XYZ file of C-alpha atoms in Angstrom:
70
model
C 7.684 1.446 4.937
C 10.316 3.828 6.442
C 9.381 6.864 8.018
C 10.082 9.931 5.530
C 8.785 8.233 2.563
C 7.248 10.080 0.028
C 5.128 9.163 -2.845
C 5.843 10.427 -6.563
C 3.040 11.475 -8.249
C 4.900 11.701 -11.290
C 6.285 8.863 -11.706
C 3.867 5.327 -12.479
C 5.674 2.880 -11.248
C 6.355 4.729 -8.004
C 2.196 4.948 -8.382
C 2.125 1.536 -8.597
C 4.418 0.424 -5.966
C 2.013 2.525 -3.692
C -1.103 1.280 -4.789
C -0.191 -1.999 -4.274
C 1.137 -1.981 -0.696
C -2.033 0.290 0.325
C -4.530 -1.820 -2.004
C -6.075 0.895 -3.325
C -6.325 2.428 -7.345
C -4.270 4.392 -8.548
C -7.213 7.328 -8.616
C -7.629 6.406 -4.618
C -4.463 7.067 -4.547
C -4.077 10.205 -5.716
C -7.558 11.038 -3.933
C -6.177 10.506 -0.537
C -2.911 12.334 -1.614
C -5.580 15.413 -2.217
C -7.201 15.159 0.779
C -4.605 14.823 2.942
C -2.461 17.613 1.351
C 0.483 15.544 1.482
C 2.760 13.336 -0.007
C 4.447 12.035 2.822
C 3.642 8.062 2.742
C 2.839 7.355 6.446
C 0.194 10.419 6.237
C -1.673 8.798 3.146
C -1.349 5.530 4.483
C -3.029 6.494 7.329
C -6.233 8.378 5.419
C -6.785 5.053 3.275
C -6.743 2.965 6.946
C -8.771 4.938 8.012
C -11.289 5.604 5.369
C -11.906 1.742 4.840
C -12.132 0.851 8.484
C -15.048 3.359 8.380
C -16.470 2.345 5.166
C -16.440 -1.059 6.681
C -18.350 0.168 9.842
C -20.481 2.302 7.776
C -21.768 -1.113 5.339
C -21.943 -3.058 8.242
C -24.032 -0.324 10.529
C -26.431 0.004 7.382
C -26.770 -3.514 7.012
C -27.395 -3.687 10.976
C -30.289 -1.298 10.402
C -31.796 -2.944 7.387
C -32.410 -5.747 9.320
C -33.637 -4.117 12.179
C -36.521 -2.462 10.725
C -37.904 -5.819 9.334
């Protein structure tokens, strides 16, 4: 991945390539593009990485809260 690369949402092969790079589904990729308002690879990749990290943090935090309530 290099600076200035763009995701072509109209090309299935291009979307599949980036889904493989980002380990996401086609739907997640499209949602990330919509959420960021950008098809720039770096922007979408950062969004997905941050979202995945936050989801993991929230899941582990929820598990800890459940254990503390016992």
